[in-house]
Amino acid sequence: MREHRQGSLSPASPALAGRFIEDALRNPHNRALLAGLPALALPDAWLVAGCLFQSVWNLQGGRPPEAGIRDYDLFYFDASDLSAEAERRVDERVRRHFSGLPVTIETKNQARVHTWYAEYFGASYAASLCAQDGIDRFLVDCTCVGLQPGDGLPTLYAPYGLQALYEGVLRPNPRCHQPRLYAAKAADYQARWPWLRVLDSFAVPA
């Protein structure tokens, strides 16, 4: 397994990174998940994706930060057992641990994604070396975000920065070239947050 990447985990300015963490933590479910995650001792565990960036978009749209968020995704990385059964046991343990939260939690081992991705999505997927590799490959580049519990504030990972997220600009992720899947995902987001702008190329908007 690749050594966990430390240091600067986002090209975003410190001010924007701090704003993002503050906005994500205004969702009480995100706060609870990050507070409870260390007790599970999952290797390389991160709270990722929709529950974070959708909290930001909700706040920008004047809605409660937790409004309409369908599920809360946790990533971890355990290459010692790539079986679906092992992942299922972890998922069940996580759900029991957070049974007091009124949310749906999905827990996925990023070490095994390459074993099922092609069959499920019809495209190849290189084996990951850490959980952050999974964050790197979300369909929409500005949604590549994750928070990991730490001393004090959580650690932020946002490989594409945060500017497009706050501007509401959706672009396809060059690390996950799936035009059909991207179009469907972006359309779903725009239907829920109509002010978002969807681009169908990697061009920077004017």
Short mmCIF file of C-alpha atoms in Angstrom, two decimals:
data_model
loop_
_atom_site.label_atom_id
_atom_site.label_comp_id
_atom_site.label_asym_id
_atom_site.label_seq_id
_atom_site.Cartn_x
_atom_site.Cartn_y
_atom_site.Cartn_z
CA MET A 1 0.00 0.00 0.00
CA ARG A 2 1.25 3.46 -0.82
CA GLU A 3 2.23 5.57 2.16
CA HIS A 4 -0.53 7.97 3.15
CA ARG A 5 0.01 11.31 1.44
CA GLN A 6 0.66 14.10 3.90
CA GLY A 7 1.31 17.81 3.66
CA SER A 8 -0.71 19.94 1.27
CA LEU A 9 -3.68 17.83 0.28
CA SER A 10 -5.43 20.53 -1.74
CA PRO A 11 -4.36 23.36 -4.05
CA ALA A 12 -7.13 25.49 -2.53
CA SER A 13 -6.14 28.57 -0.56
CA PRO A 14 -6.12 28.15 3.23
CA ALA A 15 -9.10 30.50 3.44
CA LEU A 16 -11.20 28.50 0.99
CA ALA A 17 -10.14 25.20 2.56
CA GLY A 18 -11.18 26.52 5.96
CA ARG A 19 -14.50 27.68 4.55
CA PHE A 20 -15.14 24.26 3.03
CA ILE A 21 -14.42 22.43 6.29
CA GLU A 22 -16.63 24.85 8.20
CA ASP A 23 -19.48 24.43 5.70
CA ALA A 24 -19.20 20.63 5.65
CA LEU A 25 -19.27 20.53 9.45
CA ARG A 26 -22.44 22.61 9.55
CA ASN A 27 -24.10 19.35 8.53
CA PRO A 28 -24.55 17.64 11.93
CA HIS A 29 -24.36 14.17 10.38
CA ASN A 30 -20.95 14.93 8.92
CA ARG A 31 -19.78 16.10 12.33
CA ALA A 32 -21.07 12.93 13.98
CA LEU A 33 -19.49 10.64 11.40
CA LEU A 34 -16.10 12.30 11.63
CA ALA A 35 -16.23 12.26 15.41
CA GLY A 36 -17.13 8.56 15.53
CA LEU A 37 -14.92 7.29 12.74
CA PRO A 38 -11.66 6.88 14.72
CA ALA A 39 -13.30 4.41 17.11
CA LEU A 40 -13.82 2.00 14.20
CA ALA A 41 -10.07 1.90 13.47
CA LEU A 42 -10.63 1.46 9.73
CA PRO A 43 -7.38 1.79 7.75
CA ASP A 44 -7.03 4.99 5.73
CA ALA A 45 -10.64 6.00 6.36
CA TRP A 46 -12.24 9.10 4.82
CA LEU A 47 -15.69 10.69 4.70
CA VAL A 48 -16.12 11.58 1.03
CA ALA A 49 -18.16 13.01 -1.80
CA GLY A 50 -21.83 13.92 -1.74
CA CYS A 51 -22.36 14.50 1.94
CA LEU A 52 -19.57 17.10 1.80
CA PHE A 53 -20.03 19.01 -1.46
CA GLN A 54 -23.82 18.78 -1.32
CA SER A 55 -23.76 20.38 2.13
CA VAL A 56 -21.91 23.30 0.52
CA TRP A 57 -24.39 23.56 -2.35
CA ASN A 58 -27.33 23.40 0.06
CA LEU A 59 -25.92 26.27 2.09
CA GLN A 60 -25.35 28.31 -1.06
CA GLY A 61 -28.96 27.69 -2.05
CA GLY A 62 -30.32 28.73 1.34
CA ARG A 63 -31.27 25.20 2.38
CA PRO A 64 -30.34 23.27 5.52
CA PRO A 65 -26.92 21.68 4.90
CA GLU A 66 -28.26 18.14 5.25
CA ALA A 67 -31.29 18.63 2.96
CA GLY A 68 -31.81 15.96 0.32
CA ILE A 69 -28.50 14.14 0.82
CA ARG A 70 -29.23 10.55 -0.15
CA ASP A 71 -26.33 8.79 1.54
CA TYR A 72 -23.05 9.31 3.35
CA ASP A 73 -20.00 7.60 1.85
CA LEU A 74 -17.03 6.28 3.80
CA PHE A 75 -13.90 5.04 2.04
CA TYR A 76 -11.22 2.88 3.59
CA PHE A 77 -8.30 0.89 2.21
CA ASP A 78 -7.60 -2.71 3.23
CA ALA A 79 -5.65 -4.79 0.74
CA SER A 80 -5.45 -7.77 3.09
CA ASP A 81 -8.91 -9.04 2.08
CA LEU A 82 -10.47 -8.05 -1.22
CA SER A 83 -13.59 -10.15 -0.83
CA ALA A 84 -17.08 -8.72 -1.02
CA GLU A 85 -17.88 -10.56 2.21
CA ALA A 86 -15.15 -8.73 4.13
CA GLU A 87 -16.41 -5.39 2.82
CA ARG A 88 -19.97 -6.33 3.76
CA ARG A 89 -18.88 -7.12 7.33
CA VAL A 90 -17.17 -3.75 7.63
CA ASP A 91 -20.22 -1.99 6.21
CA GLU A 92 -22.47 -3.71 8.75
CA ARG A 93 -20.10 -2.81 11.60
CA VAL A 94 -20.10 0.82 10.51
CA ARG A 95 -23.90 0.92 10.30
CA ARG A 96 -24.23 -0.57 13.78
CA HIS A 97 -21.73 1.94 15.14
CA PHE A 98 -23.71 4.84 13.71
CA SER A 99 -27.17 3.34 14.18
CA GLY A 100 -28.33 6.44 16.04
CA LEU A 101 -27.92 8.62 12.96
CA PRO A 102 -30.97 8.99 10.66
CA VAL A 103 -28.89 8.59 7.49
CA THR A 104 -27.86 5.89 5.02
CA ILE A 105 -24.15 5.10 5.21
CA GLU A 106 -22.24 3.30 2.45
CA THR A 107 -18.77 2.00 3.29
CA LYS A 108 -16.47 0.87 0.48
CA ASN A 109 -13.01 -0.69 0.48
CA GLN A 110 -11.06 1.15 -2.22
CA ALA A 111 -8.55 -1.69 -2.41
CA ARG A 112 -11.12 -3.88 -4.17
CA VAL A 113 -12.87 -1.48 -6.57
CA HIS A 114 -10.86 -2.75 -9.54
CA THR A 115 -12.24 -6.28 -8.93
CA TRP A 116 -15.83 -5.30 -9.75
CA TYR A 117 -15.79 -1.94 -11.57
CA ALA A 118 -15.48 -3.25 -15.13
CA GLU A 119 -18.37 -5.67 -14.74
CA TYR A 120 -20.58 -3.04 -13.12
CA PHE A 121 -19.72 0.01 -15.25
CA GLY A 122 -18.26 -1.54 -18.39
CA ALA A 123 -14.91 0.24 -18.14
CA SER A 124 -11.48 -0.57 -16.82
CA TYR A 125 -10.31 0.68 -13.44
CA ALA A 126 -6.69 0.54 -12.31
CA ALA A 127 -6.05 -0.89 -8.87
CA SER A 128 -5.86 1.77 -6.18
CA LEU A 129 -2.95 2.12 -3.81
CA CYS A 130 -4.73 4.13 -1.13
CA ALA A 131 -8.19 5.48 -0.38
CA GLN A 132 -7.31 8.85 -1.89
CA ASP A 133 -6.99 7.17 -5.28
CA GLY A 134 -10.72 6.52 -5.10
CA ILE A 135 -11.43 10.17 -4.32
CA ASP A 136 -9.28 11.15 -7.30
CA ARG A 137 -11.62 9.34 -9.70
CA PHE A 138 -15.09 10.68 -9.05
CA LEU A 139 -16.84 11.57 -12.31
CA VAL A 140 -17.09 15.32 -11.68
CA ASP A 141 -13.79 16.97 -10.86
CA CYS A 142 -15.02 19.48 -8.26
CA THR A 143 -16.69 16.68 -6.30
CA CYS A 144 -13.34 14.99 -5.60
CA VAL A 145 -13.27 15.86 -1.91
CA GLY A 146 -12.73 13.99 1.33
CA LEU A 147 -12.31 14.71 5.03
CA GLN A 148 -10.35 12.57 7.45
CA PRO A 149 -10.52 12.96 11.24
CA GLY A 150 -7.46 14.54 12.77
CA ASP A 151 -6.28 16.43 15.80
CA GLY A 152 -8.44 19.52 15.82
CA LEU A 153 -9.87 20.19 12.37
CA PRO A 154 -10.23 17.33 9.87
CA THR A 155 -7.69 16.82 7.11
CA LEU A 156 -9.04 17.97 3.75
CA TYR A 157 -8.20 16.19 0.50
CA ALA A 158 -9.33 18.04 -2.64
CA PRO A 159 -7.01 17.27 -5.60
CA TYR A 160 -8.77 19.72 -7.95
CA GLY A 161 -9.13 22.47 -5.40
CA LEU A 162 -12.41 24.05 -4.35
CA GLN A 163 -12.94 27.08 -6.60
CA ALA A 164 -15.14 25.28 -9.15
CA LEU A 165 -17.16 23.70 -6.36
CA TYR A 166 -18.04 27.09 -4.92
CA GLU A 167 -18.65 28.57 -8.37
CA GLY A 168 -21.00 25.69 -9.20
CA VAL A 169 -19.03 24.64 -12.31
CA LEU A 170 -19.12 20.94 -13.15
CA ARG A 171 -16.45 19.48 -15.42
CA PRO A 172 -15.64 15.88 -16.35
CA ASN A 173 -12.76 14.42 -14.38
CA PRO A 174 -9.80 13.65 -16.69
CA ARG A 175 -8.86 10.78 -14.39
CA CYS A 176 -12.22 9.11 -14.97
CA HIS A 177 -13.11 9.49 -18.64
CA GLN A 178 -16.67 8.18 -18.72
CA PRO A 179 -18.72 10.66 -20.81
CA ARG A 180 -22.04 8.82 -20.53
CA LEU A 181 -21.77 8.36 -16.76
CA TYR A 182 -20.54 11.93 -16.31
CA ALA A 183 -23.47 13.35 -18.27
CA ALA A 184 -25.98 11.42 -16.17
CA LYS A 185 -24.34 12.41 -12.90
CA ALA A 186 -24.05 16.08 -13.86
CA ALA A 187 -27.68 16.17 -15.02
CA ASP A 188 -28.81 14.72 -11.71
CA TYR A 189 -26.87 17.36 -9.78
CA GLN A 190 -28.21 20.18 -11.95
CA ALA A 191 -31.78 18.96 -11.49
CA ARG A 192 -31.34 19.22 -7.74
CA TRP A 193 -29.32 22.46 -7.74
CA PRO A 194 -30.46 24.27 -10.93
CA TRP A 195 -27.89 27.06 -10.62
CA LEU A 196 -25.02 24.66 -11.36
CA ARG A 197 -23.26 25.01 -14.73
CA VAL A 198 -22.47 21.77 -16.56
CA LEU A 199 -19.56 21.63 -18.98
CA ASP A 200 -19.03 18.74 -21.37
CA SER A 201 -15.31 19.29 -21.88
CA PHE A 202 -12.23 20.07 -19.85
CA ALA A 203 -12.21 23.69 -21.02
CA VAL A 204 -12.06 26.36 -18.38
CA PRO A 205 -15.24 28.50 -18.50
CA ALA A 206 -14.96 32.14 -19.57
#
